[in-house]
């Protein structure tokens, strides 16, 4: 393969031209495992709320790699030594960090397979690719797992101020049109430094960190946890649950071979092997949408109604509250729908249910964001800030919801 591959570029609406830095990375992008990310939406069903949110995990992975190239450049300029091998390892790790996402990203993370995170599946894909590429991903895997001796490399990829978050905030705010979520990633990266093998932000970057955390909080409540997106995701989870129930009873369902495999087999950590990984790699959003389109005409009332709700965006009513929903309120809605639609208790529970969501913009219990003061001392971002909101941002906020069909209003 010629080195001309290195000259290949992508035109990105956020950053402009993104260049591919090496032949290995070009070849990884060419892999079917990676090309599959073109068919997995970055924001699940959020396009039902924000019509522009049709961007994919493929966009995001390339964007993260671009920001990582910038971060490496900045740190080298400040005297932080990063070898050519470490650079490539870091770029490969960030490029492949989301390769394990299933259809509709987070919406169905535990519906297709049980109790297996997308990070674990990403790692399995990376190990498979490492065999194919004769061990050239070994360092990337060590960085991805956080076991490599230079901790700041892992922090650049996975921490409270990593390239992943910087790209998805900037990209998701762009595609949704929610300007409040936009961040100045270039300035944030320009303020990064390394002290004692840990990633830090120079003191003059404190306001950029504040803006980043505020933007993150805003995007979670306004976009990622938007109540309409939330109810659509819940319906999707319930579609798969109902489909599995019907298959277990011997009913016939038309869908892709890959989807049918995961509907008929219980796949968890104990039996997720190379065969299952290969089957998983054939799954994307198209399998799910195709199934929804077919199942909306199925004879089962619950399955067909749930599918029709998503396809035609005739979703359930959802109410968000600051305190938990009373059993009395839930039972009122359950009783109404049970009588109105002549369903059993189990069937009614597909349409009337409660749940909770929580968010913490800055999690002090995880790796915190350290600010490097001019005197050389490190201080936690929440303590270094004169902004009262930053302490508030480190508190966990929980909201409760109830969903029910519009007919009960």
Tab-separated table of C-alpha atoms in Angstrom:
chain	number	residue	atom	x	y	z
A	1	UNK	CA	0.000	0.000	0.000
A	2	UNK	CA	1.367	3.392	-0.945
A	3	UNK	CA	1.849	6.284	1.399
A	4	UNK	CA	-0.563	8.349	-0.656
A	5	UNK	CA	-3.246	7.126	1.758
A	6	UNK	CA	-1.782	9.506	4.305
A	7	UNK	CA	-2.881	12.377	2.098
A	8	UNK	CA	-6.535	11.369	2.243
A	9	UNK	CA	-8.734	13.949	3.959
A	10	UNK	CA	-12.310	14.188	5.206
A	11	UNK	CA	-14.272	17.410	4.993
A	12	UNK	CA	-15.957	17.886	8.359
A	13	UNK	CA	-18.633	20.569	8.908
A	14	UNK	CA	-17.224	21.348	12.369
A	15	UNK	CA	-13.440	21.441	11.903
A	16	UNK	CA	-12.995	21.672	8.143
A	17	UNK	CA	-10.448	19.256	6.698
A	18	UNK	CA	-9.439	16.264	8.862
A	19	UNK	CA	-6.343	14.506	7.614
A	20	UNK	CA	-5.585	10.834	8.107
A	21	UNK	CA	-2.205	10.699	9.846
A	22	UNK	CA	-0.970	7.200	8.954
A	23	UNK	CA	-1.478	4.146	6.768
A	24	UNK	CA	-2.537	2.058	9.794
A	25	UNK	CA	-5.309	4.530	10.633
A	26	UNK	CA	-6.398	4.672	6.995
A	27	UNK	CA	-6.622	0.872	6.932
A	28	UNK	CA	-8.583	0.785	10.206
A	29	UNK	CA	-11.102	3.295	8.837
A	30	UNK	CA	-11.495	1.036	5.785
A	31	UNK	CA	-12.402	-1.966	7.976
A	32	UNK	CA	-16.078	-3.110	7.856
A	33	UNK	CA	-16.187	-2.944	11.694
A	34	UNK	CA	-15.446	0.778	11.462
A	35	UNK	CA	-17.521	1.511	8.345
A	36	UNK	CA	-20.505	0.129	10.276
A	37	UNK	CA	-20.381	3.297	12.401
A	38	UNK	CA	-21.739	5.203	9.381
A	39	UNK	CA	-25.003	3.340	10.031
A	40	UNK	CA	-25.230	4.053	13.757
A	41	UNK	CA	-26.685	7.371	14.794
A	42	UNK	CA	-24.706	9.333	17.365
A	43	UNK	CA	-27.776	10.505	19.234
A	44	UNK	CA	-30.201	7.592	19.015
A	45	UNK	CA	-33.764	8.809	18.504
A	46	UNK	CA	-33.015	12.467	19.292
A	47	UNK	CA	-33.864	13.355	15.698
A	48	UNK	CA	-37.513	12.983	16.748
A	49	UNK	CA	-36.903	16.150	18.802
A	50	UNK	CA	-34.116	17.858	16.837
A	51	UNK	CA	-34.619	17.080	13.132
A	52	UNK	CA	-30.982	17.826	12.271
A	53	UNK	CA	-29.555	15.235	14.674
A	54	UNK	CA	-28.846	12.612	12.024
A	55	UNK	CA	-25.062	12.526	12.395
A	56	UNK	CA	-23.336	9.224	13.058
A	57	UNK	CA	-20.719	7.601	15.266
A	58	UNK	CA	-18.456	7.677	12.199
A	59	UNK	CA	-18.461	11.498	12.192
A	60	UNK	CA	-17.783	11.554	15.920
A	61	UNK	CA	-14.868	9.097	15.819
A	62	UNK	CA	-13.076	11.124	13.140
A	63	UNK	CA	-13.743	14.349	15.057
A	64	UNK	CA	-12.257	12.892	18.239
A	65	UNK	CA	-9.160	11.802	16.324
A	66	UNK	CA	-8.788	15.315	14.892
A	67	UNK	CA	-8.964	16.904	18.364
A	68	UNK	CA	-6.446	14.350	19.669
A	69	UNK	CA	-3.994	15.340	16.911
A	70	UNK	CA	-4.363	18.936	18.079
A	71	UNK	CA	-3.858	17.974	21.758
A	72	UNK	CA	-0.667	16.030	20.967
A	73	UNK	CA	0.681	19.024	19.049
A	74	UNK	CA	-0.077	21.408	21.958
A	75	UNK	CA	1.500	19.147	24.597
A	76	UNK	CA	4.646	18.569	22.510
A	77	UNK	CA	4.971	22.335	22.061
A	78	UNK	CA	4.926	22.651	25.869
A	79	UNK	CA	7.748	20.145	26.229
A	80	UNK	CA	5.734	17.004	27.013
A	81	UNK	CA	7.432	14.079	25.323
A	82	UNK	CA	5.097	11.859	23.292
A	83	UNK	CA	6.813	9.293	21.069
A	84	UNK	CA	5.648	8.434	17.543
A	85	UNK	CA	4.426	5.050	18.855
A	86	UNK	CA	2.458	6.706	21.664
A	87	UNK	CA	0.972	9.193	19.212
A	88	UNK	CA	-0.262	6.444	16.912
A	89	UNK	CA	-1.502	4.362	19.876
A	90	UNK	CA	-3.459	7.339	21.185
A	91	UNK	CA	-4.987	8.167	17.795
A	92	UNK	CA	-5.992	4.526	17.218
A	93	UNK	CA	-7.494	4.271	20.730
A	94	UNK	CA	-9.635	7.416	20.319
A	95	UNK	CA	-10.632	6.465	16.765
A	96	UNK	CA	-11.933	3.079	17.933
A	97	UNK	CA	-13.265	4.064	21.381
A	98	UNK	CA	-16.929	3.841	20.266
A	99	UNK	CA	-16.645	0.985	17.770
A	100	UNK	CA	-18.647	-1.265	20.135
A	101	UNK	CA	-21.844	0.796	20.056
A	102	UNK	CA	-24.955	-1.078	19.025
A	103	UNK	CA	-27.936	0.263	17.071
A	104	UNK	CA	-29.139	3.709	18.154
A	105	UNK	CA	-26.118	4.090	20.436
A	106	UNK	CA	-27.102	4.291	24.128
A	107	UNK	CA	-30.829	3.712	23.598
A	108	UNK	CA	-30.429	-0.049	23.308
A	109	UNK	CA	-27.171	-0.675	25.097
A	110	UNK	CA	-28.649	-3.397	27.322
A	111	UNK	CA	-31.506	-4.561	25.088
A	112	UNK	CA	-29.568	-6.431	22.397
A	113	UNK	CA	-27.018	-7.904	24.798
A	114	UNK	CA	-27.495	-8.058	28.544
A	115	UNK	CA	-25.180	-6.332	30.987
A	116	UNK	CA	-22.399	-5.706	28.466
A	117	UNK	CA	-21.262	-2.106	28.040
A	118	UNK	CA	-20.323	-0.678	24.651
A	119	UNK	CA	-16.795	-0.063	26.039
A	120	UNK	CA	-16.361	-3.808	26.613
A	121	UNK	CA	-17.519	-4.584	23.068
A	122	UNK	CA	-15.180	-1.857	21.718
A	123	UNK	CA	-12.306	-3.623	23.469
A	124	UNK	CA	-13.263	-6.981	21.919
A	125	UNK	CA	-13.384	-5.398	18.440
A	126	UNK	CA	-9.960	-3.834	19.038
A	127	UNK	CA	-8.528	-7.203	20.065
A	128	UNK	CA	-9.913	-8.809	16.898
A	129	UNK	CA	-8.412	-6.034	14.767
A	130	UNK	CA	-5.120	-6.423	16.636
A	131	UNK	CA	-4.903	-10.034	15.446
A	132	UNK	CA	-5.558	-8.947	11.876
A	133	UNK	CA	-2.983	-6.124	12.047
A	134	UNK	CA	-0.253	-8.320	13.605
A	135	UNK	CA	-0.205	-6.740	17.049
A	136	UNK	CA	0.033	-3.126	15.877
A	137	UNK	CA	-2.899	-2.125	18.129
A	138	UNK	CA	-1.316	-3.441	21.341
A	139	UNK	CA	-0.292	-0.032	22.669
A	140	UNK	CA	-3.668	1.487	21.699
A	141	UNK	CA	-5.428	-1.252	23.688
A	142	UNK	CA	-3.234	-0.584	26.751
A	143	UNK	CA	-4.064	3.133	26.567
A	144	UNK	CA	-7.761	2.359	26.057
A	145	UNK	CA	-7.810	0.092	29.119
A	146	UNK	CA	-5.930	2.639	31.232
A	147	UNK	CA	-3.080	0.238	32.025
A	148	UNK	CA	-0.342	2.073	30.116
A	149	UNK	CA	2.277	3.650	32.410
A	150	UNK	CA	1.680	7.221	31.205
A	151	UNK	CA	-1.722	7.968	32.732
A	152	UNK	CA	-2.305	11.285	30.982
A	153	UNK	CA	-2.605	9.471	27.639
A	154	UNK	CA	-5.661	7.605	28.931
A	155	UNK	CA	-7.030	10.860	30.408
A	156	UNK	CA	-6.882	12.513	26.981
A	157	UNK	CA	-9.139	9.721	25.773
A	158	UNK	CA	-11.343	9.092	28.808
A	159	UNK	CA	-11.747	11.570	31.661
A	160	UNK	CA	-13.961	14.495	32.629
A	161	UNK	CA	-12.226	16.689	30.070
A	162	UNK	CA	-11.363	14.335	27.221
A	163	UNK	CA	-11.420	14.591	23.440
A	164	UNK	CA	-14.543	12.390	23.321
A	165	UNK	CA	-16.609	14.863	25.369
A	166	UNK	CA	-15.181	17.876	23.600
A	167	UNK	CA	-16.172	16.492	20.215
A	168	UNK	CA	-19.638	15.261	21.090
A	169	UNK	CA	-20.622	18.519	22.811
A	170	UNK	CA	-19.433	20.608	19.871
A	171	UNK	CA	-20.852	18.215	17.259
A	172	UNK	CA	-24.185	17.510	18.940
A	173	UNK	CA	-24.840	21.199	19.605
A	174	UNK	CA	-24.054	21.915	15.930
A	175	UNK	CA	-26.383	19.246	14.535
A	176	UNK	CA	-29.218	19.927	16.987
A	177	UNK	CA	-28.898	23.689	16.604
A	178	UNK	CA	-28.664	24.094	20.389
A	179	UNK	CA	-26.094	26.878	20.545
A	180	UNK	CA	-25.751	26.810	24.355
A	181	UNK	CA	-23.975	23.463	24.118
A	182	UNK	CA	-21.218	24.776	21.872
A	183	UNK	CA	-17.747	24.882	23.424
A	184	UNK	CA	-14.414	26.321	22.361
A	185	UNK	CA	-12.538	23.022	22.082
A	186	UNK	CA	-9.480	24.687	20.523
A	187	UNK	CA	-9.028	27.033	23.493
A	188	UNK	CA	-9.575	24.229	26.010
A	189	UNK	CA	-6.985	22.040	24.282
A	190	UNK	CA	-4.606	25.005	24.110
A	191	UNK	CA	-4.739	25.250	27.937
A	192	UNK	CA	-3.833	21.580	28.569
A	193	UNK	CA	-0.576	20.541	30.200
A	194	UNK	CA	0.900	17.551	32.038
A	195	UNK	CA	2.169	17.507	35.644
A	196	UNK	CA	3.366	14.308	37.361
A	197	UNK	CA	1.953	12.163	34.549
A	198	UNK	CA	-1.510	13.729	35.004
A	199	UNK	CA	-3.469	15.936	32.649
A	200	UNK	CA	-4.044	19.465	34.001
A	201	UNK	CA	-5.526	22.736	32.757
A	202	UNK	CA	-3.490	25.925	33.118
A	203	UNK	CA	-5.044	28.547	35.389
A	204	UNK	CA	-5.982	30.926	32.586
A	205	UNK	CA	-8.209	28.152	31.184
A	206	UNK	CA	-10.519	28.055	34.234
A	207	UNK	CA	-13.291	30.031	32.493
A	208	UNK	CA	-13.145	27.706	29.493
A	209	UNK	CA	-13.536	24.746	31.885
A	210	UNK	CA	-16.537	26.450	33.503
A	211	UNK	CA	-18.112	27.051	30.102
A	212	UNK	CA	-17.442	23.409	29.142
A	213	UNK	CA	-19.144	22.052	32.288
A	214	UNK	CA	-22.086	24.442	31.958
A	215	UNK	CA	-22.493	23.439	28.305
A	216	UNK	CA	-22.428	19.775	29.306
A	217	UNK	CA	-25.122	20.271	31.935
A	218	UNK	CA	-27.240	22.210	29.484
A	219	UNK	CA	-26.899	19.571	26.744
A	220	UNK	CA	-27.868	16.769	29.142
A	221	UNK	CA	-31.102	18.373	30.312
A	222	UNK	CA	-31.994	20.091	27.051
A	223	UNK	CA	-30.919	17.390	24.577
A	224	UNK	CA	-29.625	14.012	25.830
A	225	UNK	CA	-32.290	13.671	28.533
A	226	UNK	CA	-35.016	15.571	26.652
A	227	UNK	CA	-38.323	14.055	27.686
A	228	UNK	CA	-39.486	13.318	24.122
A	229	UNK	CA	-36.225	11.550	23.273
A	230	UNK	CA	-36.489	9.717	26.574
A	231	UNK	CA	-39.984	8.363	25.928
A	232	UNK	CA	-38.992	7.318	22.371
A	233	UNK	CA	-36.035	5.351	23.766
A	234	UNK	CA	-38.266	3.686	26.354
A	235	UNK	CA	-40.674	2.631	23.607
A	236	UNK	CA	-37.791	1.158	21.612
A	237	UNK	CA	-36.594	-0.851	24.628
A	238	UNK	CA	-40.154	-2.131	25.117
A	239	UNK	CA	-40.491	-3.094	21.444
A	240	UNK	CA	-37.520	-5.446	21.761
A	241	UNK	CA	-38.762	-6.803	25.086
A	242	UNK	CA	-42.168	-7.614	23.555
A	243	UNK	CA	-40.606	-9.117	20.439
A	244	UNK	CA	-38.454	-11.422	22.593
A	245	UNK	CA	-41.564	-12.491	24.541
A	246	UNK	CA	-43.466	-13.328	21.354
A	247	UNK	CA	-40.534	-15.284	19.899
A	248	UNK	CA	-40.225	-17.253	23.144
A	249	UNK	CA	-43.894	-18.235	22.746
A	250	UNK	CA	-43.194	-19.534	19.231
A	251	UNK	CA	-44.599	-16.562	17.283
A	252	UNK	CA	-42.996	-15.714	13.942
A	253	UNK	CA	-41.390	-12.288	13.477
A	254	UNK	CA	-39.809	-10.959	10.295
A	255	UNK	CA	-36.481	-9.206	10.829
A	256	UNK	CA	-32.838	-9.419	9.775
A	257	UNK	CA	-30.900	-12.563	10.570
A	258	UNK	CA	-28.509	-10.689	12.868
A	259	UNK	CA	-31.321	-9.110	14.895
A	260	UNK	CA	-33.224	-12.395	15.109
A	261	UNK	CA	-30.108	-14.087	16.500
A	262	UNK	CA	-29.918	-11.655	19.433
A	263	UNK	CA	-33.688	-11.837	19.993
A	264	UNK	CA	-33.640	-15.620	20.232
A	265	UNK	CA	-30.449	-16.002	22.279
A	266	UNK	CA	-29.675	-14.551	25.682
A	267	UNK	CA	-26.223	-13.035	25.202
A	268	UNK	CA	-24.367	-11.768	28.268
A	269	UNK	CA	-20.804	-11.506	29.602
A	270	UNK	CA	-20.585	-15.274	30.097
A	271	UNK	CA	-21.206	-16.244	26.481
A	272	UNK	CA	-20.174	-13.195	24.414
A	273	UNK	CA	-17.622	-14.923	22.180
A	274	UNK	CA	-16.039	-14.312	18.760
A	275	UNK	CA	-19.102	-15.736	16.945
A	276	UNK	CA	-21.425	-13.378	18.820
A	277	UNK	CA	-19.064	-10.476	18.166
A	278	UNK	CA	-19.175	-11.186	14.441
A	279	UNK	CA	-23.003	-11.338	14.534
A	280	UNK	CA	-23.049	-8.072	16.526
A	281	UNK	CA	-20.917	-6.397	13.859
A	282	UNK	CA	-23.742	-6.967	11.351
A	283	UNK	CA	-26.226	-5.002	13.453
A	284	UNK	CA	-26.956	-1.323	12.950
A	285	UNK	CA	-29.842	1.185	12.990
A	286	UNK	CA	-31.190	-0.183	9.693
A	287	UNK	CA	-31.984	-3.597	11.233
A	288	UNK	CA	-34.050	-1.917	13.942
A	289	UNK	CA	-35.892	0.541	11.676
A	290	UNK	CA	-36.674	-2.220	9.198
A	291	UNK	CA	-38.074	-4.399	12.008
A	292	UNK	CA	-40.183	-1.513	13.359
A	293	UNK	CA	-41.638	-0.866	9.904
A	294	UNK	CA	-42.644	-4.533	9.539
A	295	UNK	CA	-43.804	-5.131	13.092
A	296	UNK	CA	-46.208	-2.159	13.084
A	297	UNK	CA	-48.508	-4.479	11.063
A	298	UNK	CA	-48.028	-7.526	13.316
A	299	UNK	CA	-51.098	-9.231	14.800
A	300	UNK	CA	-49.961	-8.574	18.374
A	301	UNK	CA	-51.610	-5.354	19.593
A	302	UNK	CA	-48.788	-4.405	21.973
A	303	UNK	CA	-45.967	-4.881	19.435
A	304	UNK	CA	-47.765	-3.219	16.522
A	305	UNK	CA	-48.903	-0.239	18.630
A	306	UNK	CA	-45.443	0.372	20.106
A	307	UNK	CA	-43.818	0.220	16.657
A	308	UNK	CA	-46.416	2.529	15.128
A	309	UNK	CA	-45.842	5.050	17.914
A	310	UNK	CA	-42.126	5.318	17.057
A	311	UNK	CA	-42.465	5.187	13.254
A	312	UNK	CA	-45.218	7.827	13.160
A	313	UNK	CA	-43.947	9.805	16.162
A	314	UNK	CA	-47.229	9.352	17.994
A	315	UNK	CA	-45.453	8.954	21.308
A	316	UNK	CA	-46.732	8.525	24.841
A	317	UNK	CA	-47.329	11.559	27.035
A	318	UNK	CA	-44.425	12.012	29.462
A	319	UNK	CA	-44.467	14.148	32.607
A	320	UNK	CA	-41.250	15.031	34.453
A	321	UNK	CA	-41.353	15.688	38.225
A	322	UNK	CA	-38.822	16.556	40.911
A	323	UNK	CA	-40.194	13.909	43.271
A	324	UNK	CA	-41.050	10.267	42.691
A	325	UNK	CA	-44.407	9.425	41.095
A	326	UNK	CA	-47.025	8.222	43.595
A	327	UNK	CA	-48.297	4.642	43.179
A	328	UNK	CA	-51.843	6.105	43.265
A	329	UNK	CA	-51.149	8.252	40.173
A	330	UNK	CA	-49.577	5.307	38.341
A	331	UNK	CA	-52.501	3.019	39.177
A	332	UNK	CA	-55.048	5.572	37.947
A	333	UNK	CA	-53.432	5.630	34.504
A	334	UNK	CA	-52.936	1.835	34.442
A	335	UNK	CA	-56.629	1.266	35.243
A	336	UNK	CA	-57.828	3.713	32.567
A	337	UNK	CA	-55.726	2.179	29.788
A	338	UNK	CA	-56.441	-1.396	30.838
A	339	UNK	CA	-60.195	-0.771	30.545
A	340	UNK	CA	-59.993	1.444	27.461
A	341	UNK	CA	-57.805	-0.918	25.428
A	342	UNK	CA	-59.017	-4.170	27.075
A	343	UNK	CA	-55.528	-5.375	27.997
A	344	UNK	CA	-54.062	-7.593	30.699
A	345	UNK	CA	-51.987	-6.051	33.512
A	346	UNK	CA	-48.748	-7.185	31.851
A	347	UNK	CA	-49.771	-5.695	28.502
A	348	UNK	CA	-50.883	-2.395	30.063
A	349	UNK	CA	-47.464	-2.040	31.730
A	350	UNK	CA	-45.931	-1.595	28.258
A	351	UNK	CA	-47.827	1.679	27.862
A	352	UNK	CA	-48.000	3.061	31.396
A	353	UNK	CA	-44.799	3.177	33.445
A	354	UNK	CA	-42.537	5.320	35.604
A	355	UNK	CA	-38.782	5.795	35.796
A	356	UNK	CA	-36.064	8.218	36.801
A	357	UNK	CA	-33.149	10.020	35.173
A	358	UNK	CA	-30.159	11.653	36.795
A	359	UNK	CA	-27.263	13.804	35.720
A	360	UNK	CA	-24.120	15.215	37.244
A	361	UNK	CA	-22.183	17.603	35.001
A	362	UNK	CA	-18.994	17.302	37.039
A	363	UNK	CA	-18.316	14.106	38.963
A	364	UNK	CA	-15.726	14.866	41.652
A	365	UNK	CA	-15.665	11.172	42.666
A	366	UNK	CA	-14.190	10.269	39.272
A	367	UNK	CA	-10.904	11.682	37.938
A	368	UNK	CA	-11.313	15.365	38.721
A	369	UNK	CA	-10.220	18.308	36.575
A	370	UNK	CA	-7.074	19.792	38.069
A	371	UNK	CA	-6.194	23.437	37.535
A	372	UNK	CA	-2.466	24.270	37.434
A	373	UNK	CA	-1.959	27.543	39.294
A	374	UNK	CA	0.806	30.003	38.496
A	375	UNK	CA	2.681	28.972	41.676
A	376	UNK	CA	2.811	25.379	40.351
A	377	UNK	CA	0.190	24.002	42.776
A	378	UNK	CA	-2.800	21.980	41.603
A	379	UNK	CA	-6.354	22.774	42.622
A	380	UNK	CA	-9.633	21.043	41.794
A	381	UNK	CA	-11.673	22.976	39.207
A	382	UNK	CA	-14.681	23.357	41.532
A	383	UNK	CA	-12.467	24.884	44.256
A	384	UNK	CA	-10.378	26.997	41.877
A	385	UNK	CA	-13.451	28.576	40.335
A	386	UNK	CA	-15.064	31.733	41.696
A	387	UNK	CA	-18.200	30.611	39.918
A	388	UNK	CA	-20.759	29.352	42.449
A	389	UNK	CA	-22.398	27.161	39.818
A	390	UNK	CA	-19.413	24.829	39.600
A	391	UNK	CA	-20.037	23.423	43.091
A	392	UNK	CA	-23.693	22.986	42.144
A	393	UNK	CA	-22.672	21.182	38.957
A	394	UNK	CA	-20.937	18.495	41.014
A	395	UNK	CA	-24.228	17.587	42.736
A	396	UNK	CA	-26.294	14.773	41.267
A	397	UNK	CA	-29.738	15.898	40.078
A	398	UNK	CA	-32.494	13.277	39.755
A	399	UNK	CA	-35.850	13.699	38.025
A	400	UNK	CA	-38.770	11.286	37.906
A	401	UNK	CA	-41.126	10.594	35.026
A	402	UNK	CA	-44.403	8.915	34.212
A	403	UNK	CA	-45.468	7.863	30.712
A	404	UNK	CA	-48.960	7.006	29.513
A	405	UNK	CA	-51.005	7.142	26.281
A	406	UNK	CA	-52.580	10.450	25.326
A	407	UNK	CA	-56.091	8.961	25.504
A	408	UNK	CA	-56.003	9.154	29.310
A	409	UNK	CA	-55.656	12.941	29.388
